[in-house]
Amino acid sequence: MPPVIEIDNVSFKYEGSERPALLGINLQINRGDFLLITGLSGSGKSTLLRLLNGLIPHFYRGEMKGRVLVDGIDTREASVAQLARKVGLVFQNPDNQIVTLRVDREIAFGLENLELSREEMRERIDWVLEKLGIEYLRKKSTYELSGGEKQLVAIASVLAMKPFVIVLDEPTSELDPFSSARIVKVLGNLNREGIAIVVAEHRLDLFSHRANRIIVISNGQIVREGNPRDLLYMKDISVYGVRPPTVVKLAKSYGVDDKPLTVGELLISMRRNIR
Ligand SMILES: Nc1ncnc2c1ncn2[C@@H]1O[C@H](COP(=O)(O)OP(=O)(O)OP(=O)(O)O)[C@@H](O)[C@H]1O
Ligand SMILES: [Mg+2]
């Protein structure tokens, strides 16, 4: 199957900026991928995400080289609204995304461009609320939601459009551990059902065991790429500002050699080593 998103040798420089924010990026996103993008602050993670749904070049001014194909269509030739049906972007801060006063209206808002009948629209809202387990929020005021609930509503609004890729920029940075774990689980479930998930994140503890690929960006370039187990156990990975999960540090300091990524895996490895 062809990749759902293809980035061909893309460089991008924001208007007024001296140096490019992205340089010579080549990346393919496949159906079923759970891709983690990591790297230091300012390395270009958010900029890379903005390429995936056409915010670059349609919304952010600057100079773009190379091309991005979404479902075979060059993003320069599609509108942001057309691309939103294929690639949903969840912002870092849901307050910047939520525009209406009630949860069901919020989900309906994104659907308005899709020219659905009233009945279809209601079905989509029911479907997405049930899917994310947030029926109880249906009639709630958006300004009464907790941070975690807001993030779920933002994901619901994007998911209601039935995109084949959902892109999230540090989706748990404002959340408590419980809400973060819930978001991670929801994303894992959506991924299992065939939606590609792309997450920019510098805290890897939560996501690395869900991802099938990680890329590391440094100064606008992809400097490392691999599956989480191999990549997070690389010797030089901290050079790029990557902080491997605590489990990885523990496994290394105890000399466990089968690359566990979760506490459960670490315990199994340690028991095996003791015997
Ligand atoms: N709207 C903008 N206009 C001009 N320059 C920008 C803009 N957004 C980002 N940049 C610059 O582009 C480079 C990459 O920034 P970007 O926001 O993509 O990094 P990031 O990896 O997402 O960082 P963080 O982890 O802090 O979110 C930085 O040098 C930044 O200053
Ligand atoms: Mg960012």
PDB file of C-alpha atoms and ligand atoms in Angstrom:
ATOM      1  CA  MET A   1       0.000   0.000   0.000  1.00  0.00           C
ATOM      2  CA  PRO A   2       1.347   3.482  -0.826  1.00  0.00           C
ATOM      3  CA  PRO A   3       2.188   5.750   2.131  1.00  0.00           C
ATOM      4  CA  VAL A   4      -0.658   7.993   3.302  1.00  0.00           C
ATOM      5  CA  ILE A   5       1.712  10.933   3.628  1.00  0.00           C
ATOM      6  CA  GLU A   6       4.931  11.400   1.753  1.00  0.00           C
ATOM      7  CA  ILE A   7       7.388  14.213   2.465  1.00  0.00           C
ATOM      8  CA  ASP A   8       9.909  14.617  -0.348  1.00  0.00           C
ATOM      9  CA  ASN A   9      13.048  16.591   0.413  1.00  0.00           C
ATOM     10  CA  VAL A  10      11.223  19.438   2.163  1.00  0.00           C
ATOM     11  CA  SER A  11      12.928  22.503   3.538  1.00  0.00           C
ATOM     12  CA  PHE A  12      11.064  25.411   5.090  1.00  0.00           C
ATOM     13  CA  LYS A  13      12.113  28.831   6.277  1.00  0.00           C
ATOM     14  CA  TYR A  14       9.641  31.032   8.154  1.00  0.00           C
ATOM     15  CA  GLU A  15       9.284  34.512   6.734  1.00  0.00           C
ATOM     16  CA  GLY A  16      11.725  36.879   8.363  1.00  0.00           C
ATOM     17  CA  SER A  17      13.825  34.035   9.722  1.00  0.00           C
ATOM     18  CA  GLU A  18      17.515  33.671   8.941  1.00  0.00           C
ATOM     19  CA  ARG A  19      17.835  29.904   9.048  1.00  0.00           C
ATOM     20  CA  PRO A  20      15.514  27.156   7.848  1.00  0.00           C
ATOM     21  CA  ALA A  21      13.276  25.531  10.488  1.00  0.00           C
ATOM     22  CA  LEU A  22      13.334  22.306   8.431  1.00  0.00           C
ATOM     23  CA  LEU A  23      16.049  21.106   6.100  1.00  0.00           C
ATOM     24  CA  GLY A  24      15.886  18.245   3.593  1.00  0.00           C
ATOM     25  CA  ILE A  25      13.150  16.265   5.322  1.00  0.00           C
ATOM     26  CA  ASN A  26      12.240  12.903   3.790  1.00  0.00           C
ATOM     27  CA  LEU A  27       9.578  10.948   5.582  1.00  0.00           C
ATOM     28  CA  GLN A  28       6.794   8.543   4.765  1.00  0.00           C
ATOM     29  CA  ILE A  29       3.841   7.868   7.004  1.00  0.00           C
ATOM     30  CA  ASN A  30       2.067   4.583   6.438  1.00  0.00           C
ATOM     31  CA  ARG A  31      -1.373   3.370   7.317  1.00  0.00           C
ATOM     32  CA  GLY A  32      -1.189   1.879  10.774  1.00  0.00           C
ATOM     33  CA  ASP A  33       1.895   3.852  11.861  1.00  0.00           C
ATOM     34  CA  PHE A  34       2.210   5.219  15.372  1.00  0.00           C
ATOM     35  CA  LEU A  35       5.017   7.700  14.828  1.00  0.00           C
ATOM     36  CA  LEU A  36       6.692   9.625  17.592  1.00  0.00           C
ATOM     37  CA  ILE A  37       8.609  12.771  16.678  1.00  0.00           C
ATOM     38  CA  THR A  38      11.050  13.912  19.314  1.00  0.00           C
ATOM     39  CA  GLY A  39      13.878  16.403  19.717  1.00  0.00           C
ATOM     40  CA  LEU A  40      14.865  19.445  21.717  1.00  0.00           C
ATOM     41  CA  SER A  41      12.752  22.558  22.004  1.00  0.00           C
ATOM     42  CA  GLY A  42      13.089  24.552  18.784  1.00  0.00           C
ATOM     43  CA  SER A  43      14.295  21.551  16.772  1.00  0.00           C
ATOM     44  CA  GLY A  44      11.336  21.744  14.371  1.00  0.00           C
ATOM     45  CA  LYS A  45       8.759  19.243  15.645  1.00  0.00           C
ATOM     46  CA  SER A  46       5.746  21.564  15.449  1.00  0.00           C
ATOM     47  CA  THR A  47       6.910  22.872  12.083  1.00  0.00           C
ATOM     48  CA  LEU A  48       7.047  19.312  10.747  1.00  0.00           C
ATOM     49  CA  LEU A  49       3.504  18.680  11.999  1.00  0.00           C
ATOM     50  CA  ARG A  50       2.299  21.825  10.219  1.00  0.00           C
ATOM     51  CA  LEU A  51       3.466  20.345   6.920  1.00  0.00           C
ATOM     52  CA  LEU A  52       1.248  17.310   7.322  1.00  0.00           C
ATOM     53  CA  ASN A  53      -2.099  19.082   7.039  1.00  0.00           C
ATOM     54  CA  GLY A  54      -1.115  21.989   4.822  1.00  0.00           C
ATOM     55  CA  LEU A  55      -0.890  24.692   7.515  1.00  0.00           C
ATOM     56  CA  ILE A  56       2.492  25.076   5.862  1.00  0.00           C
ATOM     57  CA  PRO A  57       2.433  26.532   3.203  1.00  0.00           C
ATOM     58  CA  HIS A  58      -1.193  27.762   3.363  1.00  0.00           C
ATOM     59  CA  PHE A  59      -1.246  29.442   6.759  1.00  0.00           C
ATOM     60  CA  TYR A  60       2.345  30.073   7.806  1.00  0.00           C
ATOM     61  CA  ARG A  61       4.265  32.368   5.506  1.00  0.00           C
ATOM     62  CA  GLY A  62       7.723  31.394   4.371  1.00  0.00           C
ATOM     63  CA  GLU A  63       9.727  29.650   1.735  1.00  0.00           C
ATOM     64  CA  MET A  64       9.009  25.969   1.134  1.00  0.00           C
ATOM     65  CA  LYS A  65      11.048  23.627  -1.052  1.00  0.00           C
ATOM     66  CA  GLY A  66      10.209  20.026  -1.957  1.00  0.00           C
ATOM     67  CA  ARG A  67       6.715  18.608  -1.747  1.00  0.00           C
ATOM     68  CA  VAL A  68       4.270  16.911   0.582  1.00  0.00           C
ATOM     69  CA  LEU A  69       1.755  14.418  -0.764  1.00  0.00           C
ATOM     70  CA  VAL A  70      -1.282  13.555   1.332  1.00  0.00           C
ATOM     71  CA  ASP A  71      -3.152  10.587  -0.098  1.00  0.00           C
ATOM     72  CA  GLY A  72      -1.314  11.307  -3.343  1.00  0.00           C
ATOM     73  CA  ILE A  73      -2.337  14.989  -3.468  1.00  0.00           C
ATOM     74  CA  ASP A  74       0.248  17.764  -3.315  1.00  0.00           C
ATOM     75  CA  THR A  75      -0.657  19.895  -0.273  1.00  0.00           C
ATOM     76  CA  ARG A  76      -0.021  23.058  -2.278  1.00  0.00           C
ATOM     77  CA  GLU A  77      -2.851  22.062  -4.592  1.00  0.00           C
ATOM     78  CA  ALA A  78      -5.393  21.267  -1.856  1.00  0.00           C
ATOM     79  CA  SER A  79      -7.103  23.618   0.584  1.00  0.00           C
ATOM     80  CA  VAL A  80      -6.626  23.345   4.344  1.00  0.00           C
ATOM     81  CA  ALA A  81     -10.317  22.378   4.625  1.00  0.00           C
ATOM     82  CA  GLN A  82      -9.896  19.508   2.133  1.00  0.00           C
ATOM     83  CA  LEU A  83      -6.780  18.304   3.917  1.00  0.00           C
ATOM     84  CA  ALA A  84      -8.521  18.437   7.308  1.00  0.00           C
ATOM     85  CA  ARG A  85     -10.756  15.567   6.181  1.00  0.00           C
ATOM     86  CA  LYS A  86      -7.706  13.410   5.703  1.00  0.00           C
ATOM     87  CA  VAL A  87      -5.309  14.648   8.381  1.00  0.00           C
ATOM     88  CA  GLY A  88      -6.653  15.926  11.696  1.00  0.00           C
ATOM     89  CA  LEU A  89      -4.419  18.140  13.824  1.00  0.00           C
ATOM     90  CA  VAL A  90      -4.875  18.449  17.574  1.00  0.00           C
ATOM     91  CA  PHE A  91      -3.138  21.538  18.958  1.00  0.00           C
ATOM     92  CA  GLN A  92      -0.906  21.526  21.991  1.00  0.00           C
ATOM     93  CA  ASN A  93      -3.312  23.713  23.931  1.00  0.00           C
ATOM     94  CA  PRO A  94      -6.957  22.727  23.360  1.00  0.00           C
ATOM     95  CA  ASP A  95      -8.053  26.228  24.387  1.00  0.00           C
ATOM     96  CA  ASN A  96      -6.719  27.404  21.033  1.00  0.00           C
ATOM     97  CA  GLN A  97      -8.800  24.815  19.229  1.00  0.00           C
ATOM     98  CA  ILE A  98     -12.161  24.874  20.996  1.00  0.00           C
ATOM     99  CA  VAL A  99     -14.363  27.592  19.524  1.00  0.00           C
ATOM    100  CA  THR A 100     -17.941  26.888  20.660  1.00  0.00           C
ATOM    101  CA  LEU A 101     -19.660  26.822  24.038  1.00  0.00           C
ATOM    102  CA  ARG A 102     -20.977  23.258  24.169  1.00  0.00           C
ATOM    103  CA  VAL A 103     -19.327  19.918  23.520  1.00  0.00           C
ATOM    104  CA  ASP A 104     -21.845  18.573  20.959  1.00  0.00           C
ATOM    105  CA  ARG A 105     -21.773  21.895  19.093  1.00  0.00           C
ATOM    106  CA  GLU A 106     -18.002  21.822  19.130  1.00  0.00           C
ATOM    107  CA  ILE A 107     -17.963  18.475  17.343  1.00  0.00           C
ATOM    108  CA  ALA A 108     -20.679  19.643  14.923  1.00  0.00           C
ATOM    109  CA  PHE A 109     -18.662  22.766  14.127  1.00  0.00           C
ATOM    110  CA  GLY A 110     -15.853  20.857  12.434  1.00  0.00           C
ATOM    111  CA  LEU A 111     -18.370  18.780  10.502  1.00  0.00           C
ATOM    112  CA  GLU A 112     -20.119  21.758   8.981  1.00  0.00           C
ATOM    113  CA  ASN A 113     -17.748  21.843   5.999  1.00  0.00           C
ATOM    114  CA  LEU A 114     -18.499  18.229   5.142  1.00  0.00           C
ATOM    115  CA  GLU A 115     -22.036  18.893   3.886  1.00  0.00           C
ATOM    116  CA  LEU A 116     -23.579  16.059   5.880  1.00  0.00           C
ATOM    117  CA  SER A 117     -27.323  15.779   6.460  1.00  0.00           C
ATOM    118  CA  ARG A 118     -28.606  16.590   9.974  1.00  0.00           C
ATOM    119  CA  GLU A 119     -29.111  12.895  10.562  1.00  0.00           C
ATOM    120  CA  GLU A 120     -25.590  11.955   9.465  1.00  0.00           C
ATOM    121  CA  MET A 121     -24.194  14.729  11.588  1.00  0.00           C
ATOM    122  CA  ARG A 122     -26.036  13.453  14.661  1.00  0.00           C
ATOM    123  CA  GLU A 123     -24.800   9.934  13.933  1.00  0.00           C
ATOM    124  CA  ARG A 124     -21.197  11.128  13.720  1.00  0.00           C
ATOM    125  CA  ILE A 125     -21.499  12.970  17.043  1.00  0.00           C
ATOM    126  CA  ASP A 126     -23.024   9.899  18.740  1.00  0.00           C
ATOM    127  CA  TRP A 127     -20.354   7.676  17.232  1.00  0.00           C
ATOM    128  CA  VAL A 128     -17.413   9.791  18.302  1.00  0.00           C
ATOM    129  CA  LEU A 129     -18.691  10.447  21.846  1.00  0.00           C
ATOM    130  CA  GLU A 130     -19.196   6.743  22.325  1.00  0.00           C
ATOM    131  CA  LYS A 131     -15.885   5.833  20.753  1.00  0.00           C
ATOM    132  CA  LEU A 132     -13.958   8.059  23.154  1.00  0.00           C
ATOM    133  CA  GLY A 133     -16.164   7.178  26.120  1.00  0.00           C
ATOM    134  CA  ILE A 134     -17.289  10.760  26.707  1.00  0.00           C
ATOM    135  CA  GLU A 135     -21.076  10.605  26.203  1.00  0.00           C
ATOM    136  CA  TYR A 136     -21.414  12.225  29.612  1.00  0.00           C
ATOM    137  CA  LEU A 137     -19.797  15.391  28.243  1.00  0.00           C
ATOM    138  CA  ARG A 138     -22.264  15.829  25.364  1.00  0.00           C
ATOM    139  CA  LYS A 139     -24.189  18.805  26.772  1.00  0.00           C
ATOM    140  CA  LYS A 140     -21.414  20.225  28.919  1.00  0.00           C
ATOM    141  CA  SER A 141     -20.124  23.765  28.514  1.00  0.00           C
ATOM    142  CA  THR A 142     -16.717  23.698  26.917  1.00  0.00           C
ATOM    143  CA  TYR A 143     -15.416  26.213  29.466  1.00  0.00           C
ATOM    144  CA  GLU A 144     -16.326  23.900  32.350  1.00  0.00           C
ATOM    145  CA  LEU A 145     -14.161  21.048  31.075  1.00  0.00           C
ATOM    146  CA  SER A 146     -10.966  19.913  32.775  1.00  0.00           C
ATOM    147  CA  GLY A 147      -7.728  19.920  30.777  1.00  0.00           C
ATOM    148  CA  GLY A 148      -8.006  16.204  30.037  1.00  0.00           C
ATOM    149  CA  GLU A 149     -11.651  16.520  29.014  1.00  0.00           C
ATOM    150  CA  LYS A 150     -10.806  19.425  26.709  1.00  0.00           C
ATOM    151  CA  GLN A 151      -8.098  17.360  25.057  1.00  0.00           C
ATOM    152  CA  LEU A 152     -10.577  14.484  24.553  1.00  0.00           C
ATOM    153  CA  VAL A 153     -13.111  16.882  23.031  1.00  0.00           C
ATOM    154  CA  ALA A 154     -10.432  18.293  20.721  1.00  0.00           C
ATOM    155  CA  ILE A 155      -9.585  14.728  19.630  1.00  0.00           C
ATOM    156  CA  ALA A 156     -13.316  13.975  19.211  1.00  0.00           C
ATOM    157  CA  SER A 157     -13.805  16.996  16.933  1.00  0.00           C
ATOM    158  CA  VAL A 158     -10.948  15.876  14.739  1.00  0.00           C
ATOM    159  CA  LEU A 159     -11.929  12.191  14.768  1.00  0.00           C
ATOM    160  CA  ALA A 160     -15.520  13.035  13.785  1.00  0.00           C
ATOM    161  CA  MET A 161     -14.211  14.045  10.358  1.00  0.00           C
ATOM    162  CA  LYS A 162     -12.945  10.443   9.972  1.00  0.00           C
ATOM    163  CA  PRO A 163      -9.401  11.343   8.976  1.00  0.00           C
ATOM    164  CA  PHE A 164      -6.896   8.584   8.269  1.00  0.00           C
ATOM    165  CA  VAL A 165      -4.134  10.357  10.162  1.00  0.00           C
ATOM    166  CA  ILE A 166      -4.389  12.153  13.509  1.00  0.00           C
ATOM    167  CA  VAL A 167      -1.523  14.444  14.399  1.00  0.00           C
ATOM    168  CA  LEU A 168      -1.001  15.709  17.951  1.00  0.00           C
ATOM    169  CA  ASP A 169       1.452  18.294  19.242  1.00  0.00           C
ATOM    170  CA  GLU A 170       2.534  17.433  22.796  1.00  0.00           C
ATOM    171  CA  PRO A 171      -0.976  16.235  23.650  1.00  0.00           C
ATOM    172  CA  THR A 172      -0.321  15.588  27.318  1.00  0.00           C
ATOM    173  CA  SER A 173       1.894  18.521  28.226  1.00  0.00           C
ATOM    174  CA  GLU A 174      -0.881  20.230  30.202  1.00  0.00           C
ATOM    175  CA  LEU A 175      -2.382  17.104  31.725  1.00  0.00           C
ATOM    176  CA  ASP A 176      -2.141  15.199  35.003  1.00  0.00           C
ATOM    177  CA  PRO A 177      -0.806  11.609  34.854  1.00  0.00           C
ATOM    178  CA  PHE A 178      -4.259  10.020  34.948  1.00  0.00           C
ATOM    179  CA  SER A 179      -5.640  12.101  32.063  1.00  0.00           C
ATOM    180  CA  SER A 180      -2.398  11.610  30.137  1.00  0.00           C
ATOM    181  CA  ALA A 181      -2.665   7.841  30.457  1.00  0.00           C
ATOM    182  CA  ARG A 182      -6.250   8.015  29.228  1.00  0.00           C
ATOM    183  CA  ILE A 183      -5.263  10.012  26.146  1.00  0.00           C
ATOM    184  CA  VAL A 184      -2.444   7.572  25.380  1.00  0.00           C
ATOM    185  CA  LYS A 185      -4.878   4.665  25.638  1.00  0.00           C
ATOM    186  CA  VAL A 186      -7.448   6.350  23.392  1.00  0.00           C
ATOM    187  CA  LEU A 187      -4.764   7.001  20.773  1.00  0.00           C
ATOM    188  CA  GLY A 188      -3.555   3.399  21.025  1.00  0.00           C
ATOM    189  CA  ASN A 189      -7.084   2.143  20.402  1.00  0.00           C
ATOM    190  CA  LEU A 190      -7.593   4.413  17.390  1.00  0.00           C
ATOM    191  CA  ASN A 191      -4.259   3.271  15.996  1.00  0.00           C
ATOM    192  CA  ARG A 192      -5.242  -0.373  16.382  1.00  0.00           C
ATOM    193  CA  GLU A 193      -8.313   0.359  14.286  1.00  0.00           C
ATOM    194  CA  GLY A 194      -6.100   1.551  11.454  1.00  0.00           C
ATOM    195  CA  ILE A 195      -5.753   5.303  11.989  1.00  0.00           C
ATOM    196  CA  ALA A 196      -2.165   6.502  11.706  1.00  0.00           C
ATOM    197  CA  ILE A 197      -1.114   8.506  14.769  1.00  0.00           C
ATOM    198  CA  VAL A 198       1.683  11.081  14.723  1.00  0.00           C
ATOM    199  CA  VAL A 199       2.740  12.621  18.036  1.00  0.00           C
ATOM    200  CA  ALA A 200       5.367  15.285  18.706  1.00  0.00           C
ATOM    201  CA  GLU A 201       6.619  14.804  22.225  1.00  0.00           C
ATOM    202  CA  HIS A 202       9.806  15.205  24.211  1.00  0.00           C
ATOM    203  CA  ARG A 203       8.633  13.158  27.149  1.00  0.00           C
ATOM    204  CA  LEU A 204       8.896   9.610  25.925  1.00  0.00           C
ATOM    205  CA  ASP A 205       7.829   7.679  29.030  1.00  0.00           C
ATOM    206  CA  LEU A 206       4.195   7.704  28.027  1.00  0.00           C
ATOM    207  CA  PHE A 207       4.334   6.957  24.349  1.00  0.00           C
ATOM    208  CA  SER A 208       7.383   4.922  23.417  1.00  0.00           C
ATOM    209  CA  HIS A 209       5.823   1.485  23.997  1.00  0.00           C
ATOM    210  CA  ARG A 210       2.843   2.412  21.775  1.00  0.00           C
ATOM    211  CA  ALA A 211       4.915   3.715  18.873  1.00  0.00           C
ATOM    212  CA  ASN A 212       6.225   1.565  16.044  1.00  0.00           C
ATOM    213  CA  ARG A 213       8.621   4.281  14.876  1.00  0.00           C
ATOM    214  CA  ILE A 214      10.450   7.218  16.416  1.00  0.00           C
ATOM    215  CA  ILE A 215      12.238   9.991  14.578  1.00  0.00           C
ATOM    216  CA  VAL A 216      14.608  12.409  16.253  1.00  0.00           C
ATOM    217  CA  ILE A 217      14.897  15.942  14.892  1.00  0.00           C
ATOM    218  CA  SER A 218      17.809  18.237  15.558  1.00  0.00           C
ATOM    219  CA  ASN A 219      18.167  21.695  13.998  1.00  0.00           C
ATOM    220  CA  GLY A 220      15.445  20.956  11.471  1.00  0.00           C
ATOM    221  CA  GLN A 221      16.900  17.667  10.262  1.00  0.00           C
ATOM    222  CA  ILE A 222      15.996  14.058  10.924  1.00  0.00           C
ATOM    223  CA  VAL A 223      19.094  12.707  12.653  1.00  0.00           C
ATOM    224  CA  ARG A 224      17.859   9.317  13.844  1.00  0.00           C
ATOM    225  CA  GLU A 225      15.032   7.027  12.884  1.00  0.00           C
ATOM    226  CA  GLY A 226      14.103   3.583  14.106  1.00  0.00           C
ATOM    227  CA  ASN A 227      11.833   1.420  16.155  1.00  0.00           C
ATOM    228  CA  PRO A 228      11.565   2.533  19.799  1.00  0.00           C
ATOM    229  CA  ARG A 229      13.407  -0.441  21.240  1.00  0.00           C
ATOM    230  CA  ASP A 230      16.509   0.000  19.110  1.00  0.00           C
ATOM    231  CA  LEU A 231      16.474   3.775  19.021  1.00  0.00           C
ATOM    232  CA  LEU A 232      15.999   4.433  22.729  1.00  0.00           C
ATOM    233  CA  TYR A 233      18.771   2.003  23.626  1.00  0.00           C
ATOM    234  CA  MET A 234      21.297   3.690  21.281  1.00  0.00           C
ATOM    235  CA  LYS A 235      24.385   4.912  23.096  1.00  0.00           C
ATOM    236  CA  ASP A 236      24.509   8.401  21.590  1.00  0.00           C
ATOM    237  CA  ILE A 237      20.802   9.207  21.705  1.00  0.00           C
ATOM    238  CA  SER A 238      21.078  11.754  24.525  1.00  0.00           C
ATOM    239  CA  VAL A 239      23.394  13.854  22.333  1.00  0.00           C
ATOM    240  CA  TYR A 240      20.251  14.999  20.535  1.00  0.00           C
ATOM    241  CA  GLY A 241      18.462  15.943  23.719  1.00  0.00           C
ATOM    242  CA  VAL A 242      16.443  12.734  23.809  1.00  0.00           C
ATOM    243  CA  ARG A 243      15.698  11.637  27.358  1.00  0.00           C
ATOM    244  CA  PRO A 244      14.982   7.923  27.219  1.00  0.00           C
ATOM    245  CA  PRO A 245      12.179   6.643  29.460  1.00  0.00           C
ATOM    246  CA  THR A 246      13.078   5.849  33.074  1.00  0.00           C
ATOM    247  CA  VAL A 247      12.617   2.147  32.309  1.00  0.00           C
ATOM    248  CA  VAL A 248      15.433   2.342  29.747  1.00  0.00           C
ATOM    249  CA  LYS A 249      17.779   3.982  32.251  1.00  0.00           C
ATOM    250  CA  LEU A 250      16.928   1.363  34.868  1.00  0.00           C
ATOM    251  CA  ALA A 251      17.385  -1.497  32.426  1.00  0.00           C
ATOM    252  CA  LYS A 252      20.810  -0.175  31.441  1.00  0.00           C
ATOM    253  CA  SER A 253      21.957   0.348  35.008  1.00  0.00           C
ATOM    254  CA  TYR A 254      20.869  -3.180  35.962  1.00  0.00           C
ATOM    255  CA  GLY A 255      22.524  -4.636  32.876  1.00  0.00           C
ATOM    256  CA  VAL A 256      19.247  -6.010  31.511  1.00  0.00           C
ATOM    257  CA  ASP A 257      19.879  -6.689  27.859  1.00  0.00           C
ATOM    258  CA  ASP A 258      16.533  -7.370  26.187  1.00  0.00           C
ATOM    259  CA  LYS A 259      15.492  -3.721  25.845  1.00  0.00           C
ATOM    260  CA  PRO A 260      12.324  -3.472  27.916  1.00  0.00           C
ATOM    261  CA  LEU A 261      10.107  -0.416  27.332  1.00  0.00           C
ATOM    262  CA  THR A 262       7.566  -0.795  30.129  1.00  0.00           C
ATOM    263  CA  VAL A 263       7.859  -1.474  33.850  1.00  0.00           C
ATOM    264  CA  GLY A 264       6.132  -4.825  33.267  1.00  0.00           C
ATOM    265  CA  GLU A 265       8.715  -5.853  30.669  1.00  0.00           C
ATOM    266  CA  LEU A 266      11.538  -4.673  32.920  1.00  0.00           C
ATOM    267  CA  LEU A 267      10.288  -6.789  35.833  1.00  0.00           C
ATOM    268  CA  ILE A 268      10.058  -9.885  33.640  1.00  0.00           C
ATOM    269  CA  SER A 269      13.617  -9.323  32.370  1.00  0.00           C
ATOM    270  CA  MET A 270      14.988  -8.786  35.869  1.00  0.00           C
ATOM    271  CA  ARG A 271      13.337 -11.944  37.201  1.00  0.00           C
ATOM    272  CA  ARG A 272      14.840 -13.878  34.325  1.00  0.00           C
ATOM    273  CA  ASN A 273      18.276 -12.384  35.059  1.00  0.00           C
ATOM    274  CA  ILE A 274      18.101 -13.289  38.744  1.00  0.00           C
ATOM    275  CA  ARG A 275      17.347 -16.916  38.083  1.00  0.00           C
TER     276      ARG A 275
HETATM  277  N1  LIG B   1       5.440  30.992  13.446  1.00  0.00           N
HETATM  278  C1  LIG B   1       6.780  31.072  13.416  1.00  0.00           C
HETATM  279  N2  LIG B   1       7.410  32.117  12.842  1.00  0.00           N
HETATM  280  C2  LIG B   1       8.768  32.182  12.785  1.00  0.00           C
HETATM  281  N3  LIG B   1       9.584  31.234  13.289  1.00  0.00           N
HETATM  282  C3  LIG B   1       9.013  30.171  13.880  1.00  0.00           C
HETATM  283  C4  LIG B   1       7.582  30.034  13.968  1.00  0.00           C
HETATM  284  N4  LIG B   1       7.307  28.871  14.617  1.00  0.00           N
HETATM  285  C5  LIG B   1       8.500  28.320  14.904  1.00  0.00           C
HETATM  286  N5  LIG B   1       9.527  29.083  14.451  1.00  0.00           N
HETATM  287  C6  LIG B   1      10.978  28.767  14.554  1.00  0.00           C
HETATM  288  O1  LIG B   1      11.222  27.552  13.890  1.00  0.00           O
HETATM  289  C7  LIG B   1      12.137  26.732  14.629  1.00  0.00           C
HETATM  290  C8  LIG B   1      11.456  25.405  14.984  1.00  0.00           C
HETATM  291  O2  LIG B   1      10.382  25.668  15.881  1.00  0.00           O
HETATM  292  P1  LIG B   1       9.296  24.594  16.275  1.00  0.00           P
HETATM  293  O3  LIG B   1       8.196  25.330  16.956  1.00  0.00           O
HETATM  294  O4  LIG B   1       8.939  23.793  15.085  1.00  0.00           O
HETATM  295  O5  LIG B   1      10.118  23.699  17.317  1.00  0.00           O
HETATM  296  P2  LIG B   1       9.603  22.553  18.304  1.00  0.00           P
HETATM  297  O6  LIG B   1      10.528  21.414  18.123  1.00  0.00           O
HETATM  298  O7  LIG B   1       8.163  22.322  18.101  1.00  0.00           O
HETATM  299  O8  LIG B   1       9.863  23.205  19.747  1.00  0.00           O
HETATM  300  P3  LIG B   1       9.043  22.962  21.132  1.00  0.00           P
HETATM  301  O9  LIG B   1       9.510  21.649  21.685  1.00  0.00           O
HETATM  302  O10 LIG B   1       9.504  24.105  21.979  1.00  0.00           O
HETATM  303  O11 LIG B   1       7.584  23.013  20.829  1.00  0.00           O
HETATM  304  C9  LIG B   1      12.523  27.550  15.850  1.00  0.00           C
HETATM  305  O12 LIG B   1      13.730  28.187  15.558  1.00  0.00           O
HETATM  306  C10 LIG B   1      11.411  28.559  15.983  1.00  0.00           C
HETATM  307  O13 LIG B   1      11.870  29.745  16.564  1.00  0.00           O
HETATM  308 MG    MG B   2       6.499  22.529  19.330  1.00  0.00          MG
END
